Amino acid sequence: MNFSLEGRTYVVMGVANKRSIAWGIAQSLHNAGARLIFTYAAERFEKSVRDLAASLEGQDALFYQCDVTDDESITETFQQIQNDVGTIHGLAHCIAFANKDELKGDFLNTSRDGFLTAHNISSYSLTAVARAAQPLMSEGGGIVTLTYLGGERVVPNYNVMGVAKASLDASVKYLAESLGQHSIRVNAISAGPIRTLSAKGVGDFNSILKDIEERAPLRRPTTQDEVGDTAYFLLSDISRGVTGEIIHVDSGFHIIG
Ligand code: NDP
Ligand code: N5H
């Protein structure tokens, strides 16, 4: 078994800056020899993504703008990728969004609009993107998404995003069944809290991290590279028998009652 990703191409969606979990995944895939394709939604992050990718020695990365709320944008992005590189071997979906005012207070007050926005960007987008990527994955491959414990249990303030992650987790299983016949595996990583741009200004992050340091089996917070290396595992042949799985990379916090 060859564990190198030499000669393989992966799409990484959701690098906003150097703290992004997607950037941790990009670095792990790069270190394993993969060629990388980056997609970003907001034009203001294009420079940041390009500058980061330029720091990866010998990497010949490609860049596309893709807004996952727009079917046309998704179709065009993957058509363009097909024209430019032909085959891809996998995809990392590292995308979520909910209105800030729905990420605090009482879940009972979730608006219809806020509910739909969170589900559209954070859950449905995985299915939309998987459908667009499938024709490019003619040699089989892997799809990985990012989820959080708040989709399994009630975590204060996670609110509508928890319900969206539960929907995402179920989508992983249904997509694994749909795409298994094409030798495409679909899995999720449930990451412990990491201080990223998304996490900024939501909840009391310091006390959440303190709790992890005190109670998680490993007594330390999750790091970007730990998630990156698990994504590498899930996107490589090392995990060839694994699909429809949700792997917790959270210092073991999910087992604590
Ligand atoms: P980042 O803020 O770094 O990344 C979030 C990304 O989502 C951004 O790159 C943003 O792109 C993208 N995004 C939002 N809306 C859209 C859209 N319409 N189309 C395309 N992309 C969009 O945060 P993280 O790295 O923390 O988040 C990545 C994933 O990890 C998310 O699914 C998150 O829920 C999950 N996660 C995070 C944890 C944490 O503690 N940080 C814990 C567990 C899971 P842009 O800015 O260009 O719009
Ligand atoms: C229990 C918690 C803390 C409280 C809830 C946090 C939920 C965070 C997830 C979403 C994705 C954050 C979000 O949508 C923020 C936006 O409203 C505002 N930010 C932005 O628009 C920035 C500029 C862009 C880049 O962000 C996005 N997303 O596009 C959960 C934490 C312990 C763990 C955590 C932080 C989980 C998670 O899913 O991210």
Tab-separated table of C-alpha atoms and ligand atoms in Angstrom:
chain	number	residue	atom	x	y	z
A	1	MET	CA	0.000	0.000	0.000
A	2	ASN	CA	1.325	3.421	-1.030
A	3	PHE	CA	0.438	6.080	1.538
A	4	SER	CA	1.848	8.956	-0.493
A	5	LEU	CA	-0.595	11.328	-2.210
A	6	GLU	CA	1.930	11.980	-4.997
A	7	GLY	CA	0.048	12.311	-8.313
A	8	ARG	CA	-3.271	12.989	-6.580
A	9	THR	CA	-5.328	16.181	-6.616
A	10	TYR	CA	-7.616	17.411	-3.806
A	11	VAL	CA	-10.035	20.335	-3.592
A	12	VAL	CA	-9.902	22.208	-0.274
A	13	MET	CA	-12.941	24.442	0.346
A	14	GLY	CA	-13.012	26.968	3.207
A	15	VAL	CA	-9.582	28.494	3.799
A	16	ALA	CA	-10.215	32.017	5.118
A	17	ASN	CA	-6.871	32.528	6.868
A	18	LYS	CA	-3.976	30.671	8.509
A	19	ARG	CA	-6.141	29.620	11.459
A	20	SER	CA	-8.751	27.894	9.255
A	21	ILE	CA	-9.146	24.162	9.799
A	22	ALA	CA	-9.080	23.896	5.986
A	23	TRP	CA	-5.541	25.309	6.061
A	24	GLY	CA	-4.476	22.564	8.507
A	25	ILE	CA	-5.905	20.013	6.071
A	26	ALA	CA	-4.173	21.674	3.095
A	27	GLN	CA	-0.807	21.477	4.869
A	28	SER	CA	-1.216	17.783	5.739
A	29	LEU	CA	-2.242	16.906	2.161
A	30	HIS	CA	0.650	18.972	0.768
A	31	ASN	CA	3.136	17.221	3.075
A	32	ALA	CA	1.872	13.883	1.734
A	33	GLY	CA	2.626	15.017	-1.836
A	34	ALA	CA	-0.833	16.048	-3.075
A	35	ARG	CA	-1.608	18.744	-5.610
A	36	LEU	CA	-4.089	21.257	-4.167
A	37	ILE	CA	-7.027	23.227	-5.493
A	38	PHE	CA	-8.432	25.946	-3.243
A	39	THR	CA	-11.928	27.446	-3.334
A	40	TYR	CA	-12.948	30.551	-1.408
A	41	ALA	CA	-16.306	32.331	-1.177
A	42	ALA	CA	-15.471	35.910	-0.300
A	43	GLU	CA	-13.199	37.754	-2.723
A	44	ARG	CA	-11.615	39.508	0.256
A	45	PHE	CA	-10.029	36.158	1.223
A	46	GLU	CA	-8.526	35.436	-2.221
A	47	LYS	CA	-5.222	37.162	-1.462
A	48	SER	CA	-4.956	35.449	1.912
A	49	VAL	CA	-5.510	32.005	0.306
A	50	ARG	CA	-3.039	32.703	-2.517
A	51	ASP	CA	-0.380	34.010	-0.082
A	52	LEU	CA	-0.785	30.963	2.170
A	53	ALA	CA	-0.572	28.528	-0.756
A	54	ALA	CA	2.582	30.286	-1.978
A	55	SER	CA	4.261	29.220	1.287
A	56	LEU	CA	3.846	25.526	0.366
A	57	GLU	CA	7.155	24.540	-1.225
A	58	GLY	CA	6.814	23.086	-4.746
A	59	GLN	CA	3.009	23.298	-4.680
A	60	ASP	CA	1.378	24.199	-7.995
A	61	ALA	CA	-2.024	25.164	-6.578
A	62	LEU	CA	-5.100	26.368	-8.436
A	63	PHE	CA	-7.739	28.812	-7.111
A	64	TYR	CA	-11.451	29.275	-7.788
A	65	GLN	CA	-14.192	31.384	-6.280
A	66	CYS	CA	-17.156	29.246	-5.199
A	67	ASP	CA	-20.191	30.385	-3.219
A	68	VAL	CA	-21.987	27.235	-2.034
A	69	THR	CA	-25.348	29.039	-1.805
A	70	ASP	CA	-25.313	29.380	-5.595
A	71	ASP	CA	-25.841	26.228	-7.734
A	72	GLU	CA	-24.428	27.954	-10.790
A	73	SER	CA	-21.265	28.902	-8.924
A	74	ILE	CA	-20.799	25.271	-7.800
A	75	THR	CA	-21.423	23.856	-11.295
A	76	GLU	CA	-19.112	26.387	-12.952
A	77	THR	CA	-16.350	25.810	-10.392
A	78	PHE	CA	-16.252	22.049	-10.910
A	79	GLN	CA	-16.586	22.364	-14.700
A	80	GLN	CA	-13.635	24.720	-14.667
A	81	ILE	CA	-11.655	22.329	-12.446
A	82	GLN	CA	-12.474	19.471	-14.850
A	83	ASN	CA	-11.247	21.557	-17.796
A	84	ASP	CA	-8.060	22.554	-15.963
A	85	VAL	CA	-6.977	19.309	-14.258
A	86	GLY	CA	-9.352	16.520	-15.366
A	87	THR	CA	-9.522	14.066	-12.501
A	88	ILE	CA	-9.640	14.842	-8.781
A	89	HIS	CA	-9.191	12.320	-5.960
A	90	GLY	CA	-10.984	14.025	-3.134
A	91	LEU	CA	-12.465	17.052	-1.494
A	92	ALA	CA	-12.400	18.691	1.934
A	93	HIS	CA	-15.602	20.613	2.742
A	94	CYS	CA	-14.769	23.026	5.591
A	95	ILE	CA	-17.712	25.406	5.326
A	96	ALA	CA	-20.358	26.577	7.797
A	97	PHE	CA	-22.298	29.733	8.533
A	98	ALA	CA	-25.085	30.912	10.815
A	99	ASN	CA	-26.189	34.447	11.636
A	100	LYS	CA	-24.273	35.621	14.688
A	101	ASP	CA	-27.447	36.569	16.601
A	102	GLU	CA	-28.707	32.965	16.336
A	103	LEU	CA	-25.557	31.628	18.042
A	104	LYS	CA	-26.485	32.857	21.509
A	105	GLY	CA	-29.482	32.856	23.794
A	106	ASP	CA	-32.494	30.608	23.578
A	107	PHE	CA	-32.731	28.141	20.650
A	108	LEU	CA	-36.513	28.582	20.830
A	109	ASN	CA	-36.084	31.999	19.213
A	110	THR	CA	-34.439	30.632	16.039
A	111	SER	CA	-35.997	32.364	13.025
A	112	ARG	CA	-37.126	30.534	9.856
A	113	ASP	CA	-34.680	32.572	7.859
A	114	GLY	CA	-31.789	31.882	10.231
A	115	PHE	CA	-32.624	28.180	10.317
A	116	LEU	CA	-32.670	27.956	6.509
A	117	THR	CA	-29.448	29.947	6.096
A	118	ALA	CA	-27.564	27.723	8.545
A	119	HIS	CA	-28.830	24.546	6.880
A	120	ASN	CA	-28.265	25.837	3.359
A	121	ILE	CA	-24.608	26.775	3.840
A	122	SER	CA	-23.570	24.303	6.532
A	123	SER	CA	-25.442	21.144	5.509
A	124	TYR	CA	-27.035	21.126	2.037
A	125	SER	CA	-23.821	22.452	0.488
A	126	LEU	CA	-22.113	19.092	1.132
A	127	THR	CA	-24.640	17.275	-1.055
A	128	ALA	CA	-24.517	19.960	-3.759
A	129	VAL	CA	-20.734	19.896	-3.858
A	130	ALA	CA	-20.532	16.071	-3.771
A	131	ARG	CA	-22.876	15.863	-6.775
A	132	ALA	CA	-20.766	18.356	-8.740
A	133	ALA	CA	-17.490	16.637	-7.793
A	134	GLN	CA	-18.583	13.071	-8.539
A	135	PRO	CA	-17.952	13.141	-12.335
A	136	LEU	CA	-14.402	14.376	-11.675
A	137	MET	CA	-13.699	11.509	-9.238
A	138	SER	CA	-13.596	8.838	-11.934
A	139	GLU	CA	-10.813	6.923	-10.142
A	140	GLY	CA	-12.774	6.923	-6.856
A	141	GLY	CA	-11.711	8.977	-3.857
A	142	GLY	CA	-12.733	10.603	-0.620
A	143	ILE	CA	-14.895	13.431	0.648
A	144	VAL	CA	-14.394	14.840	4.148
A	145	THR	CA	-16.464	17.400	6.032
A	146	LEU	CA	-16.166	19.056	9.446
A	147	THR	CA	-18.730	18.632	12.163
A	148	TYR	CA	-19.004	19.369	15.906
A	149	LEU	CA	-20.264	17.647	19.050
A	150	GLY	CA	-23.092	20.216	19.239
A	151	GLY	CA	-24.850	18.185	16.520
A	152	GLU	CA	-25.023	15.153	18.847
A	153	ARG	CA	-25.827	16.875	22.141
A	154	VAL	CA	-27.001	20.249	23.325
A	155	VAL	CA	-24.018	22.584	23.695
A	156	PRO	CA	-24.868	26.078	25.029
A	157	ASN	CA	-25.089	28.744	22.284
A	158	TYR	CA	-24.389	26.353	19.380
A	159	ASN	CA	-28.164	26.398	18.805
A	160	VAL	CA	-29.222	26.335	15.130
A	161	MET	CA	-25.741	25.261	14.075
A	162	GLY	CA	-26.179	22.118	16.192
A	163	VAL	CA	-29.327	21.219	14.276
A	164	ALA	CA	-27.521	21.934	10.978
A	165	LYS	CA	-24.602	19.693	12.037
A	166	ALA	CA	-27.032	16.873	12.896
A	167	SER	CA	-28.362	17.229	9.345
A	168	LEU	CA	-24.798	17.285	7.990
A	169	ASP	CA	-23.921	14.116	9.953
A	170	ALA	CA	-26.941	12.313	8.472
A	171	SER	CA	-26.016	13.604	4.991
A	172	VAL	CA	-22.566	12.004	5.378
A	173	LYS	CA	-24.227	8.609	5.862
A	174	TYR	CA	-26.703	8.963	2.971
A	175	LEU	CA	-23.963	10.281	0.658
A	176	ALA	CA	-21.675	7.398	1.673
A	177	GLU	CA	-24.408	5.012	0.522
A	178	SER	CA	-25.032	6.919	-2.752
A	179	LEU	CA	-21.393	7.266	-3.715
A	180	GLY	CA	-19.968	3.972	-2.422
A	181	GLN	CA	-20.807	2.270	-5.735
A	182	HIS	CA	-18.454	4.750	-7.427
A	183	SER	CA	-15.666	3.941	-4.923
A	184	ILE	CA	-16.097	7.366	-3.337
A	185	ARG	CA	-15.990	7.401	0.471
A	186	VAL	CA	-17.671	10.116	2.562
A	187	ASN	CA	-16.662	10.802	6.166
A	188	ALA	CA	-16.719	13.562	8.763
A	189	ILE	CA	-14.285	14.762	11.395
A	190	SER	CA	-15.864	16.037	14.584
A	191	ALA	CA	-13.247	18.548	15.732
A	192	GLY	CA	-12.783	19.898	19.233
A	193	PRO	CA	-12.933	23.716	19.633
A	194	ILE	CA	-10.199	25.559	17.707
A	195	ARG	CA	-9.877	29.355	17.746
A	196	THR	CA	-10.639	30.271	14.113
A	197	LEU	CA	-12.237	33.315	12.458
A	198	SER	CA	-15.653	31.612	12.664
A	199	ALA	CA	-15.175	30.941	16.375
A	200	LYS	CA	-14.221	34.592	16.994
A	201	GLY	CA	-16.724	36.516	19.040
A	202	VAL	CA	-19.126	33.610	19.508
A	203	GLY	CA	-19.714	32.150	22.967
A	204	ASP	CA	-17.192	32.277	25.789
A	205	PHE	CA	-14.365	30.493	24.014
A	206	ASN	CA	-11.906	30.815	26.922
A	207	SER	CA	-14.152	28.941	29.336
A	208	ILE	CA	-14.917	26.282	26.670
A	209	LEU	CA	-11.158	25.703	26.211
A	210	LYS	CA	-10.555	25.677	29.982
A	211	ASP	CA	-13.171	22.933	30.352
A	212	ILE	CA	-11.412	20.866	27.644
A	213	GLU	CA	-8.048	21.306	29.393
A	214	GLU	CA	-9.547	20.142	32.686
A	215	ARG	CA	-11.860	17.327	31.568
A	216	ALA	CA	-10.878	15.935	28.129
A	217	PRO	CA	-8.966	12.633	28.402
A	218	LEU	CA	-5.896	14.186	26.722
A	219	ARG	CA	-6.222	17.378	28.889
A	220	ARG	CA	-5.327	19.674	25.974
A	221	PRO	CA	-7.182	21.488	23.203
A	222	THR	CA	-7.434	20.148	19.661
A	223	THR	CA	-4.952	21.533	17.144
A	224	GLN	CA	-5.307	22.328	13.444
A	225	ASP	CA	-2.618	19.798	12.472
A	226	GLU	CA	-4.355	16.968	14.380
A	227	VAL	CA	-7.471	17.554	12.288
A	228	GLY	CA	-5.327	17.936	9.151
A	229	ASP	CA	-3.619	14.579	9.651
A	230	THR	CA	-6.943	12.790	10.246
A	231	ALA	CA	-8.260	14.330	7.017
A	232	TYR	CA	-5.133	12.993	5.262
A	233	PHE	CA	-5.921	9.547	6.712
A	234	LEU	CA	-9.545	9.757	5.520
A	235	LEU	CA	-8.581	11.004	2.039
A	236	SER	CA	-5.823	8.432	1.529
A	237	ASP	CA	-5.952	4.691	0.876
A	238	ILE	CA	-4.970	4.011	4.501
A	239	SER	CA	-8.676	4.388	5.329
A	240	ARG	CA	-9.881	2.486	2.238
A	241	GLY	CA	-12.429	0.469	4.242
A	242	VAL	CA	-13.925	3.474	6.071
A	243	THR	CA	-17.037	5.331	4.875
A	244	GLY	CA	-20.081	6.963	6.476
A	245	GLU	CA	-17.989	7.452	9.622
A	246	ILE	CA	-17.722	10.387	12.018
A	247	ILE	CA	-14.316	10.441	13.698
A	248	HIS	CA	-13.889	12.620	16.776
A	249	VAL	CA	-10.599	14.512	16.847
A	250	ASP	CA	-11.284	16.285	20.122
A	251	SER	CA	-8.799	14.992	22.747
A	252	GLY	CA	-11.489	12.424	23.595
A	253	PHE	CA	-13.879	15.028	25.042
A	254	HIS	CA	-16.953	13.368	23.479
A	255	ILE	CA	-16.703	10.316	25.777
A	256	ILE	CA	-16.950	12.387	28.958
A	257	GLY	CA	-20.421	12.568	30.511
B	1	NDP	P1	-13.143	29.533	9.219
B	1	NDP	O1	-13.828	30.804	9.565
B	1	NDP	O2	-11.687	29.560	9.054
B	1	NDP	O3	-13.809	28.874	7.925
B	1	NDP	C1	-15.170	28.945	7.621
B	1	NDP	C2	-15.256	28.974	6.125
B	1	NDP	O4	-16.624	28.863	5.671
B	1	NDP	C3	-14.713	30.263	5.538
B	1	NDP	O5	-13.601	29.984	4.718
B	1	NDP	C4	-15.877	30.794	4.731
B	1	NDP	O6	-15.459	31.343	3.515
B	1	NDP	C5	-16.676	29.538	4.450
B	1	NDP	N1	-18.007	29.884	3.973
B	1	NDP	C6	-19.006	30.529	4.629
B	1	NDP	N2	-20.050	30.750	3.813
B	1	NDP	C7	-19.705	30.227	2.610
B	1	NDP	C8	-20.358	30.138	1.352
B	1	NDP	N3	-21.588	30.638	1.142
B	1	NDP	N4	-19.717	29.512	0.321
B	1	NDP	C9	-18.487	29.010	0.495
B	1	NDP	N5	-17.807	29.067	1.659
B	1	NDP	C10	-18.409	29.679	2.701
B	1	NDP	O7	-13.579	28.538	10.397
B	1	NDP	P2	-13.280	27.008	10.749
B	1	NDP	O8	-12.025	26.565	10.130
B	1	NDP	O9	-13.442	26.932	12.208
B	1	NDP	O10	-14.540	26.255	10.095
B	1	NDP	C11	-14.423	25.185	9.168
B	1	NDP	C12	-15.423	24.083	9.527
B	1	NDP	O11	-15.031	23.482	10.745
B	1	NDP	C13	-16.868	24.547	9.725
B	1	NDP	O12	-17.734	23.581	9.154
B	1	NDP	C14	-17.020	24.528	11.229
B	1	NDP	O13	-18.364	24.369	11.630
B	1	NDP	C15	-16.184	23.321	11.559
B	1	NDP	N6	-15.786	23.187	12.961
B	1	NDP	C16	-15.069	24.168	13.577
B	1	NDP	C17	-14.692	24.028	14.894
B	1	NDP	C18	-13.920	25.090	15.594
B	1	NDP	O14	-13.815	25.040	16.823
B	1	NDP	N7	-13.322	26.053	14.904
B	1	NDP	C19	-15.047	22.829	15.686
B	1	NDP	C20	-15.770	21.823	14.922
B	1	NDP	C21	-16.135	22.023	13.614
B	1	NDP	P3	-15.589	32.926	3.242
B	1	NDP	O15	-15.070	33.586	4.432
B	1	NDP	O16	-14.805	33.109	2.004
B	1	NDP	O17	-17.070	33.189	3.088
B	2	N5H	C1	-20.505	26.230	21.324
B	2	N5H	C2	-19.705	26.900	20.531
B	2	N5H	C3	-19.582	28.392	20.609
B	2	N5H	C4	-20.848	29.131	20.109
B	2	N5H	C5	-21.226	28.852	18.696
B	2	N5H	C6	-20.401	28.991	17.636
B	2	N5H	C7	-20.731	28.568	16.280
B	2	N5H	C8	-19.876	28.703	15.281
B	2	N5H	C9	-20.114	28.212	13.886
B	2	N5H	C10	-20.448	29.223	12.814
B	2	N5H	C11	-19.917	28.675	11.513
B	2	N5H	C12	-19.859	30.599	13.086
B	2	N5H	C13	-20.396	31.681	12.178
B	2	N5H	O1	-21.172	31.443	11.270
B	2	N5H	C14	-19.898	33.064	12.455
B	2	N5H	C15	-20.552	34.135	11.581
B	2	N5H	O2	-21.847	34.423	12.045
B	2	N5H	C16	-19.750	35.448	11.642
B	2	N5H	N1	-18.392	35.281	11.096
B	2	N5H	C17	-18.105	35.455	9.777
B	2	N5H	O3	-18.940	35.750	8.935
B	2	N5H	C18	-16.647	35.190	9.370
B	2	N5H	C19	-16.065	36.507	8.841
B	2	N5H	C20	-16.625	34.071	8.333
B	2	N5H	C21	-15.230	33.729	7.846
B	2	N5H	O4	-17.156	32.910	8.984
B	2	N5H	C22	-17.918	32.040	8.277
B	2	N5H	N2	-18.325	30.957	8.980
B	2	N5H	O5	-18.214	32.214	7.110
B	2	N5H	C23	-18.960	26.200	19.446
B	2	N5H	C24	-17.447	26.222	19.584
B	2	N5H	C25	-17.001	25.645	20.922
B	2	N5H	C26	-16.823	25.370	18.457
B	2	N5H	C27	-17.041	25.924	17.069
B	2	N5H	C28	-16.509	27.284	16.779
B	2	N5H	C29	-17.707	25.152	16.169
B	2	N5H	C30	-17.930	25.466	14.737
B	2	N5H	O6	-18.763	24.775	14.110
B	2	N5H	O7	-17.262	26.332	14.162
